[in-house]
mmCIF file of N, CA and C in Angstrom:
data_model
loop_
_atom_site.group_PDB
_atom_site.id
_atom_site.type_symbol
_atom_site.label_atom_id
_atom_site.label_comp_id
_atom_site.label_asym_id
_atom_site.label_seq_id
_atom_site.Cartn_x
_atom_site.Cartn_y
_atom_site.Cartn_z
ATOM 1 N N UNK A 20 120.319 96.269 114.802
ATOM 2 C CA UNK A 20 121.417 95.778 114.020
ATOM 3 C C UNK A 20 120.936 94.861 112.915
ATOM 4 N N UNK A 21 121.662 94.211 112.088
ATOM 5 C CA UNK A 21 121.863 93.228 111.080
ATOM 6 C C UNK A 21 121.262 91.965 111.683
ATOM 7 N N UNK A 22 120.513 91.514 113.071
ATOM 8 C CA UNK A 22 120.962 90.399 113.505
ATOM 9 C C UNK A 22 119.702 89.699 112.813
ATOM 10 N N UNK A 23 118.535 90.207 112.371
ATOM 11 C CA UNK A 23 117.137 89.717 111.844
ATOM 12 C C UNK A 23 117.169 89.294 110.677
ATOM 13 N N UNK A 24 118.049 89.933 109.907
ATOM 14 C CA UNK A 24 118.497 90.451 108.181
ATOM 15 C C UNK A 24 118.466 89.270 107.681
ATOM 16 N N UNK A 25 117.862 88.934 106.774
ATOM 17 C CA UNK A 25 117.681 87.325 106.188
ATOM 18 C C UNK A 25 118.493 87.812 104.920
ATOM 19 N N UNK A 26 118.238 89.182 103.968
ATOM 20 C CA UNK A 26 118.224 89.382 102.679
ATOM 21 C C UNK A 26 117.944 90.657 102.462
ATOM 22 N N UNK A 27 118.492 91.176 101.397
ATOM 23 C CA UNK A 27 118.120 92.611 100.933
ATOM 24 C C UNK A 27 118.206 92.912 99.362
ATOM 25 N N UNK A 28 117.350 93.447 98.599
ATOM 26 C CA UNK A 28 117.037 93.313 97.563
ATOM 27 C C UNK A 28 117.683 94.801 96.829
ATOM 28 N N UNK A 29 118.357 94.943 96.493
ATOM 29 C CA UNK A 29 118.898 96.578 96.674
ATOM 30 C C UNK A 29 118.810 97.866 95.613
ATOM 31 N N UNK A 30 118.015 96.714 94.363
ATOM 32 C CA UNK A 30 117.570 97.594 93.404
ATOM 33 C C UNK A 30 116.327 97.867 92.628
ATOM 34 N N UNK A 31 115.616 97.411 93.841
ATOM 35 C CA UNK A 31 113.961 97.315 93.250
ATOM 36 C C UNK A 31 114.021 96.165 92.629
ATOM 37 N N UNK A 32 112.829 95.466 92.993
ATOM 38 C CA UNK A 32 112.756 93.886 92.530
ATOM 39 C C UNK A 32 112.705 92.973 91.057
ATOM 40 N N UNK A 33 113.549 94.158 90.383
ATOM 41 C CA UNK A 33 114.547 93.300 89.312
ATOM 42 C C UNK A 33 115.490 92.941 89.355
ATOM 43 N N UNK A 34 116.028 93.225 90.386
ATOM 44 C CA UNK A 34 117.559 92.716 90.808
ATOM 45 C C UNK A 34 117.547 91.799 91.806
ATOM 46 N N UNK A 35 118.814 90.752 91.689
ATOM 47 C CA UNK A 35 118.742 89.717 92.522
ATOM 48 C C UNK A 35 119.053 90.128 93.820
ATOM 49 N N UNK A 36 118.854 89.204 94.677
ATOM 50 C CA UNK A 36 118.376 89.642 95.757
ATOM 51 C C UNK A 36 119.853 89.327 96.966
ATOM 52 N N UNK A 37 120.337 89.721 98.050
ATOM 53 C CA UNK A 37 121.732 89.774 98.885
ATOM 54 C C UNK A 37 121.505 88.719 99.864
ATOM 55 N N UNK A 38 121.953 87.641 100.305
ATOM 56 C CA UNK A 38 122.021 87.319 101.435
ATOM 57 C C UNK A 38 122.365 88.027 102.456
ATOM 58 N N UNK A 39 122.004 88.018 103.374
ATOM 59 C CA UNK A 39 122.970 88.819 104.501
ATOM 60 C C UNK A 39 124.456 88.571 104.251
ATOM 61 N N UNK A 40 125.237 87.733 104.487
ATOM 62 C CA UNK A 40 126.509 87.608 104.483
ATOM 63 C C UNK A 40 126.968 88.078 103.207
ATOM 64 N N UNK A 41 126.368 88.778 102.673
ATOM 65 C CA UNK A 41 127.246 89.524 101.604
ATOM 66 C C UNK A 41 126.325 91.317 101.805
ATOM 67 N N UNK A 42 125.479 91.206 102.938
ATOM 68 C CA UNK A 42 125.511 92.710 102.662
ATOM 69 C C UNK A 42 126.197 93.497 103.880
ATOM 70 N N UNK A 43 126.868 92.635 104.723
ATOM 71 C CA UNK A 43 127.760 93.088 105.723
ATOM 72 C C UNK A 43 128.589 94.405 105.287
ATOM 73 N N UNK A 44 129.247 93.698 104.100
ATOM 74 C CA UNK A 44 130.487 94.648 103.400
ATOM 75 C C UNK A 44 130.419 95.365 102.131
ATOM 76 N N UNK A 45 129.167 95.304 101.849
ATOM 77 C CA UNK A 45 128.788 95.603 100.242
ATOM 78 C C UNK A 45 128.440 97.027 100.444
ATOM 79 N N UNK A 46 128.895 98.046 99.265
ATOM 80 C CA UNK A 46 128.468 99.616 99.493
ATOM 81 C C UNK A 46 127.493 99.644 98.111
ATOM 82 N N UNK A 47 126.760 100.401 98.438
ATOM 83 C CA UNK A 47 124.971 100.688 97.368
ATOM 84 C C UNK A 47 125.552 101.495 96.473
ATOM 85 N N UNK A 48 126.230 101.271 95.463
ATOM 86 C CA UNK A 48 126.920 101.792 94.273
ATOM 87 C C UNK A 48 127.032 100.864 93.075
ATOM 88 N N UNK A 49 126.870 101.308 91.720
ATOM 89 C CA UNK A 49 126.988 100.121 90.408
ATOM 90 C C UNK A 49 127.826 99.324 90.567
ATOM 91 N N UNK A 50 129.126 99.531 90.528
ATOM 92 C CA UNK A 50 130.123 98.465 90.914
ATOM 93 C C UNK A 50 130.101 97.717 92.135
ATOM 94 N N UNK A 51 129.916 97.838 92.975
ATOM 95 C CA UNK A 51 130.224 97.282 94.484
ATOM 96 C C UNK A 51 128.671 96.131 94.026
ATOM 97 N N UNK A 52 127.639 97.117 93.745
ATOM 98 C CA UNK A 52 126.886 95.615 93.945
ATOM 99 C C UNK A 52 126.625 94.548 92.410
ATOM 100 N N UNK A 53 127.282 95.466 91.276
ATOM 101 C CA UNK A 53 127.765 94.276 90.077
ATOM 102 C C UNK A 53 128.852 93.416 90.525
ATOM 103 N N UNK A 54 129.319 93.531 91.568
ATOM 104 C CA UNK A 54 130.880 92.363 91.862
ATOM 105 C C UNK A 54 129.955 91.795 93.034
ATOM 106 N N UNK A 55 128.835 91.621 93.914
ATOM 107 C CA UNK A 55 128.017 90.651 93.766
ATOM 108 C C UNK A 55 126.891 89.632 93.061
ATOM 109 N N UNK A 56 127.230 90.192 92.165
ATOM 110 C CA UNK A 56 126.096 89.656 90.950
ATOM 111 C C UNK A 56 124.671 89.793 91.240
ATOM 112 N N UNK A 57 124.493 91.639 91.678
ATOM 113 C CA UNK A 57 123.219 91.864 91.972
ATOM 114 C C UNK A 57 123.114 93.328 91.214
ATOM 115 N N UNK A 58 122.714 94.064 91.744
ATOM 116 C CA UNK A 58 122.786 95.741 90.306
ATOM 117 C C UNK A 58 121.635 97.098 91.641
ATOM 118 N N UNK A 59 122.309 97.545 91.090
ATOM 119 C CA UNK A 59 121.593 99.117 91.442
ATOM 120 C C UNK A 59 120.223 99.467 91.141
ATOM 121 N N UNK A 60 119.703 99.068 89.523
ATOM 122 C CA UNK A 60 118.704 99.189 89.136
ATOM 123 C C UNK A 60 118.136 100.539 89.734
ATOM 124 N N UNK A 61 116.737 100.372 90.328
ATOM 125 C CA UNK A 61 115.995 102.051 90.522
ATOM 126 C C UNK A 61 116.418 102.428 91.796
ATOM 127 N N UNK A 62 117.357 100.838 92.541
ATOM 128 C CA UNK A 62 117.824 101.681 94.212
ATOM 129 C C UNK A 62 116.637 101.845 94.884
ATOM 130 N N UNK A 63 115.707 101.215 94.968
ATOM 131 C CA UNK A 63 114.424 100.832 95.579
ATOM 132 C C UNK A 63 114.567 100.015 96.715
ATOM 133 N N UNK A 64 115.473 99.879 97.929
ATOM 134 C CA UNK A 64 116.010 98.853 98.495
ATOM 135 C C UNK A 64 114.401 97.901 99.236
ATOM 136 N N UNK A 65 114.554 96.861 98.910
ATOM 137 C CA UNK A 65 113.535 96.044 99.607
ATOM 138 C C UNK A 65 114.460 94.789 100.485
ATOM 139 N N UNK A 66 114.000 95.178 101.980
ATOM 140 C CA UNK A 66 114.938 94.737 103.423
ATOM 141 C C UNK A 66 113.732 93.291 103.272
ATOM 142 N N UNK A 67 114.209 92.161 103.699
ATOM 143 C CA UNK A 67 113.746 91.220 104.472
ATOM 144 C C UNK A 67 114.087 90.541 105.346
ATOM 145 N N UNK A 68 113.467 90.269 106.487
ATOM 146 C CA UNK A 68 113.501 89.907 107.772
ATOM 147 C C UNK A 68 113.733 88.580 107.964
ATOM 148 N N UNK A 69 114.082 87.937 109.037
ATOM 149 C CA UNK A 69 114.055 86.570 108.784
ATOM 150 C C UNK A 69 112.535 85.941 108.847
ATOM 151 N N UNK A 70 111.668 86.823 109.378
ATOM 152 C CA UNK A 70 110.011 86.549 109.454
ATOM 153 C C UNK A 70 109.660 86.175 108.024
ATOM 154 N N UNK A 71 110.148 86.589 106.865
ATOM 155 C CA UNK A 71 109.684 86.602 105.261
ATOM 156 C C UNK A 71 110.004 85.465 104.611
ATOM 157 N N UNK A 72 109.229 84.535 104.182
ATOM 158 C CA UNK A 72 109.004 83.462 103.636
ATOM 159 C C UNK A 72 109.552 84.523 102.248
ATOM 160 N N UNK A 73 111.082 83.832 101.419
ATOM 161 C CA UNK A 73 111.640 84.749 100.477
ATOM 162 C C UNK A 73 110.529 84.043 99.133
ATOM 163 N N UNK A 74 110.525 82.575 99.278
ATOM 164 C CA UNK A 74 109.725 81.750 98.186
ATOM 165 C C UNK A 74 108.541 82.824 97.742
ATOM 166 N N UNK A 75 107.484 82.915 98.870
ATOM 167 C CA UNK A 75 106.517 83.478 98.768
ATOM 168 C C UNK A 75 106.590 84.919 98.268
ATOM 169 N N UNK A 76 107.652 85.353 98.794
ATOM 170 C CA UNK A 76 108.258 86.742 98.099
ATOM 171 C C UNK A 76 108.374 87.381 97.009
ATOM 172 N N UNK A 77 109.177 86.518 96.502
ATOM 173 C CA UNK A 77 109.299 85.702 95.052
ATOM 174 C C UNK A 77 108.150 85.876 94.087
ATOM 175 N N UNK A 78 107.127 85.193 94.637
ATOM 176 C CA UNK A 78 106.154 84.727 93.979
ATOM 177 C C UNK A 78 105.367 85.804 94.105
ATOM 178 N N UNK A 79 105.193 86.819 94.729
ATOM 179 C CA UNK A 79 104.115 88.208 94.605
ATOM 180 C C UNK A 79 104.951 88.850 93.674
ATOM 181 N N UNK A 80 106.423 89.215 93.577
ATOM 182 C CA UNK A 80 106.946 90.163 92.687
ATOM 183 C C UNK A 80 106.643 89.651 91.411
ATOM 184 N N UNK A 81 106.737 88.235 90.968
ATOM 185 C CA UNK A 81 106.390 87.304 90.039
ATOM 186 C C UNK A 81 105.185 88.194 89.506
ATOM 187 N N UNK A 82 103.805 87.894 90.436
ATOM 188 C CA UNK A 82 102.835 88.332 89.549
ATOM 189 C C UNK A 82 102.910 89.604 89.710
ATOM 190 N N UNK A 83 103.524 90.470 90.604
ATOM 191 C CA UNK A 83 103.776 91.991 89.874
ATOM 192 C C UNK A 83 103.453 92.180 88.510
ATOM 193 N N UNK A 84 104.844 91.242 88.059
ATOM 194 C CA UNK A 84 105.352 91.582 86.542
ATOM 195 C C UNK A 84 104.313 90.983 85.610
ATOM 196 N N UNK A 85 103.897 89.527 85.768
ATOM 197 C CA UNK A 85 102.689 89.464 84.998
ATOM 198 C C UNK A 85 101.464 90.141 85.014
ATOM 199 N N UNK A 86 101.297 90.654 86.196
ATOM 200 C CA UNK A 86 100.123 91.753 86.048
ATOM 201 C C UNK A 86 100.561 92.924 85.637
ATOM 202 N N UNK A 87 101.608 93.465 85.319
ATOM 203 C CA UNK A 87 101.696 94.561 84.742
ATOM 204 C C UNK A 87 102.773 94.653 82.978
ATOM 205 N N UNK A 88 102.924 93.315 82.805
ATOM 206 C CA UNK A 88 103.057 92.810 81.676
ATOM 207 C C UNK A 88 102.520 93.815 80.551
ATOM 208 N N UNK A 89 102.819 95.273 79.644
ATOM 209 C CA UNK A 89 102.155 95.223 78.862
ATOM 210 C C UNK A 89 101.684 94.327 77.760
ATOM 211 N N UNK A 90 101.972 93.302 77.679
ATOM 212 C CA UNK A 90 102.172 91.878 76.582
ATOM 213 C C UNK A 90 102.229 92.726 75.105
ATOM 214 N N UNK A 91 103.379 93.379 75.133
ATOM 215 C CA UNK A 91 103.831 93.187 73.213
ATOM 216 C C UNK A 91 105.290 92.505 73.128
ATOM 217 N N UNK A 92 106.015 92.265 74.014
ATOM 218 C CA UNK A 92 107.131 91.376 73.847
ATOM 219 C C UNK A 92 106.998 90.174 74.525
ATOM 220 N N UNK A 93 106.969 88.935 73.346
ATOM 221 C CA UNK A 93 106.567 87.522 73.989
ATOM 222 C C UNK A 93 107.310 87.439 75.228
ATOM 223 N N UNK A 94 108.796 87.194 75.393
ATOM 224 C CA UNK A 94 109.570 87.414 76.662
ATOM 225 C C UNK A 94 108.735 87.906 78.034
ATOM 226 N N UNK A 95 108.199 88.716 78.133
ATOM 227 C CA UNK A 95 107.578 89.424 79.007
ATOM 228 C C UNK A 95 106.252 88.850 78.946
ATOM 229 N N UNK A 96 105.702 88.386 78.009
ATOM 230 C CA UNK A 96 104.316 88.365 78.379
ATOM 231 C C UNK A 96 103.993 86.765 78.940
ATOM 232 N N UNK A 97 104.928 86.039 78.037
ATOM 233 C CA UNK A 97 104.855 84.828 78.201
ATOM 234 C C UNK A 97 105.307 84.502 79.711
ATOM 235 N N UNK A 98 107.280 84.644 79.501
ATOM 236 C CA UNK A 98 107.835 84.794 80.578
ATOM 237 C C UNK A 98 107.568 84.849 82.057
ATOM 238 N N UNK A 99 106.819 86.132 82.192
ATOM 239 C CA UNK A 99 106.355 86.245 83.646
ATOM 240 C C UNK A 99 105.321 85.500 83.978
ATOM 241 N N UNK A 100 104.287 84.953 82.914
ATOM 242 C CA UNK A 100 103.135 83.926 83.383
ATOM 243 C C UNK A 100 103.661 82.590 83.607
ATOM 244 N N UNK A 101 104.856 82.038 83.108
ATOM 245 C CA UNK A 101 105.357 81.121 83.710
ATOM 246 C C UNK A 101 106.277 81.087 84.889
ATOM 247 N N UNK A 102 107.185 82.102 85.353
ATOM 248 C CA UNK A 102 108.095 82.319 86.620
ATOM 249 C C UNK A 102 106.915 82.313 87.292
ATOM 250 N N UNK A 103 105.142 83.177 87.277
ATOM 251 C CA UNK A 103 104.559 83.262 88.132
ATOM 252 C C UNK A 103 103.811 81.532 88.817
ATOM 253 N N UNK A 104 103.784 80.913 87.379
ATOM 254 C CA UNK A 104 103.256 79.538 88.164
ATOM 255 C C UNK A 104 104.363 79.036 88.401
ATOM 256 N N UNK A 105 105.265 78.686 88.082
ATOM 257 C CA UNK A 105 106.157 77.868 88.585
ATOM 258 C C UNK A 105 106.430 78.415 90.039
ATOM 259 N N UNK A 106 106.586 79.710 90.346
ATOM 260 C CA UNK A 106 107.289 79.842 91.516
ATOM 261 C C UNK A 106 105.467 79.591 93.000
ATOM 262 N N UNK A 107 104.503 79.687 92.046
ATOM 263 C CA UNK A 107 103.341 78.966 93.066
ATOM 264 C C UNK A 107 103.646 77.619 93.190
ATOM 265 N N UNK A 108 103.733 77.084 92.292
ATOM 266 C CA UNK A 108 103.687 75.966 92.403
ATOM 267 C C UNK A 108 105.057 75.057 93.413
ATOM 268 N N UNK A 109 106.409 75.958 93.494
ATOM 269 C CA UNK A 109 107.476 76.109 94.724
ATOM 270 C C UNK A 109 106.626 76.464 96.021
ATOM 271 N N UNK A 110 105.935 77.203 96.162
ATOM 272 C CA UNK A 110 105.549 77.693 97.420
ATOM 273 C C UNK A 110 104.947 76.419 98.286
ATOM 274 N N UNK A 111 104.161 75.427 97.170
ATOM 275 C CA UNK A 111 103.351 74.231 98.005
ATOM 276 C C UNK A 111 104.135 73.630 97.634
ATOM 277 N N UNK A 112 105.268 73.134 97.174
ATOM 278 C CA UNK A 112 106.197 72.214 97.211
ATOM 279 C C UNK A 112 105.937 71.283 95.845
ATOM 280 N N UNK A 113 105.133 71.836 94.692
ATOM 281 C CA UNK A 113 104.752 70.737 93.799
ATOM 282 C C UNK A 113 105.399 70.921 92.944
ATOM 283 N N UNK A 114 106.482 72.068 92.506
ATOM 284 C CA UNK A 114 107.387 72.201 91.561
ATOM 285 C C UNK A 114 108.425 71.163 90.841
ATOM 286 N N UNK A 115 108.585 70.828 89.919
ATOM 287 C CA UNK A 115 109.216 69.238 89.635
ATOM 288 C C UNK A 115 111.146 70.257 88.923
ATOM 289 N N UNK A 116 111.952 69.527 89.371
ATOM 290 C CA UNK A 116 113.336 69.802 89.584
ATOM 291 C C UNK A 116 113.556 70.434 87.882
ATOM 292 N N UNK A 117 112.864 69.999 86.534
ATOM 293 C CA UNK A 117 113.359 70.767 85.602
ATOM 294 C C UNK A 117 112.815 72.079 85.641
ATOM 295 N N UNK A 118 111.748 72.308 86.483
ATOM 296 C CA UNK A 118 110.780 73.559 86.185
ATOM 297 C C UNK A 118 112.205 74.663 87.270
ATOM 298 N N UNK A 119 112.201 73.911 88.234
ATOM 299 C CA UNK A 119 113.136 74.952 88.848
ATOM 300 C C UNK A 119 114.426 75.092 88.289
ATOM 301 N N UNK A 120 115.118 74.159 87.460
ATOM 302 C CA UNK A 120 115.869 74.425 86.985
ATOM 303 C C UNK A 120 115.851 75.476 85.515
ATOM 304 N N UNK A 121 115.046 75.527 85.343
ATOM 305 C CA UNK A 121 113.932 76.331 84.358
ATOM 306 C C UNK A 121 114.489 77.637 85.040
ATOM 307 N N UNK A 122 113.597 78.561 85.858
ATOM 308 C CA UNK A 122 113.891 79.504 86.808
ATOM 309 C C UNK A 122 115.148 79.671 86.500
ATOM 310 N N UNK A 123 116.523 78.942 87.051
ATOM 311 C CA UNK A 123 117.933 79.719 87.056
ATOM 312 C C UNK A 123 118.554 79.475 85.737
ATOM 313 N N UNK A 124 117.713 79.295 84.548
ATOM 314 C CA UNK A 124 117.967 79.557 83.097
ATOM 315 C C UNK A 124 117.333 81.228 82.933
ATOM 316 N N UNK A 125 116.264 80.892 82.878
ATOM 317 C CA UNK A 125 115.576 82.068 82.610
ATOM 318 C C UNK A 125 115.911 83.276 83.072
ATOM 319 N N UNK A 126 116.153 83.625 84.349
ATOM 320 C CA UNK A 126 116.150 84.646 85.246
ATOM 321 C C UNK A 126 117.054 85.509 85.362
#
């Protein structure tokens, strides 16, 4: 069952990510998961457990994107090299409150 379910990511890891208590009732369709303020995207569903440190999570998809950054749009090139330190720098706890507030500008 649901009972492990920390989170579910439901459109490949450009899309924000579900708490459980909202994927109880949510159906895997454009609308149903745009009226959670999450998206369909490639429908790549990525499940996490309550075992998954989400921070750390976070922070590998992070350098996904900077490692695969082609860097010709500053946005992207720049962008992901900073979500990627900032969100290391969350993982050990040294992140300072504008940087994270940074993050839910950007993102």
């Amino acid at each position: 069952g649901l009972m492990g379910l920390l989170a579910v990511i439901p459109g490949g890891s450009s899309v924000p990510l579900l708490p459980k208590h909202k994927c109880d009732n949510v159906l895997m369709d454009y609308d149903a998961l745009k009226a959670v303020q999450s998206g369909l995207g490639t429908a790549a569903v990525i499940v996490m457990d309550k075992s998954t440190d989400v921070v750390d999570a976070i922070a590998r998809l992070s350098y996904f994107y900077k490692h695969e950054s082609c860097g010709q749009c500053t946005p992207c090139r720049e962008g992901t090299g900073w979500l990627w330190m900032i969100m290391e720098k969350l993982k050990v706890g040294n992140a300072k409150l504008e940087e994270i507030d940074m993050l839910q500008e950007v993102t």
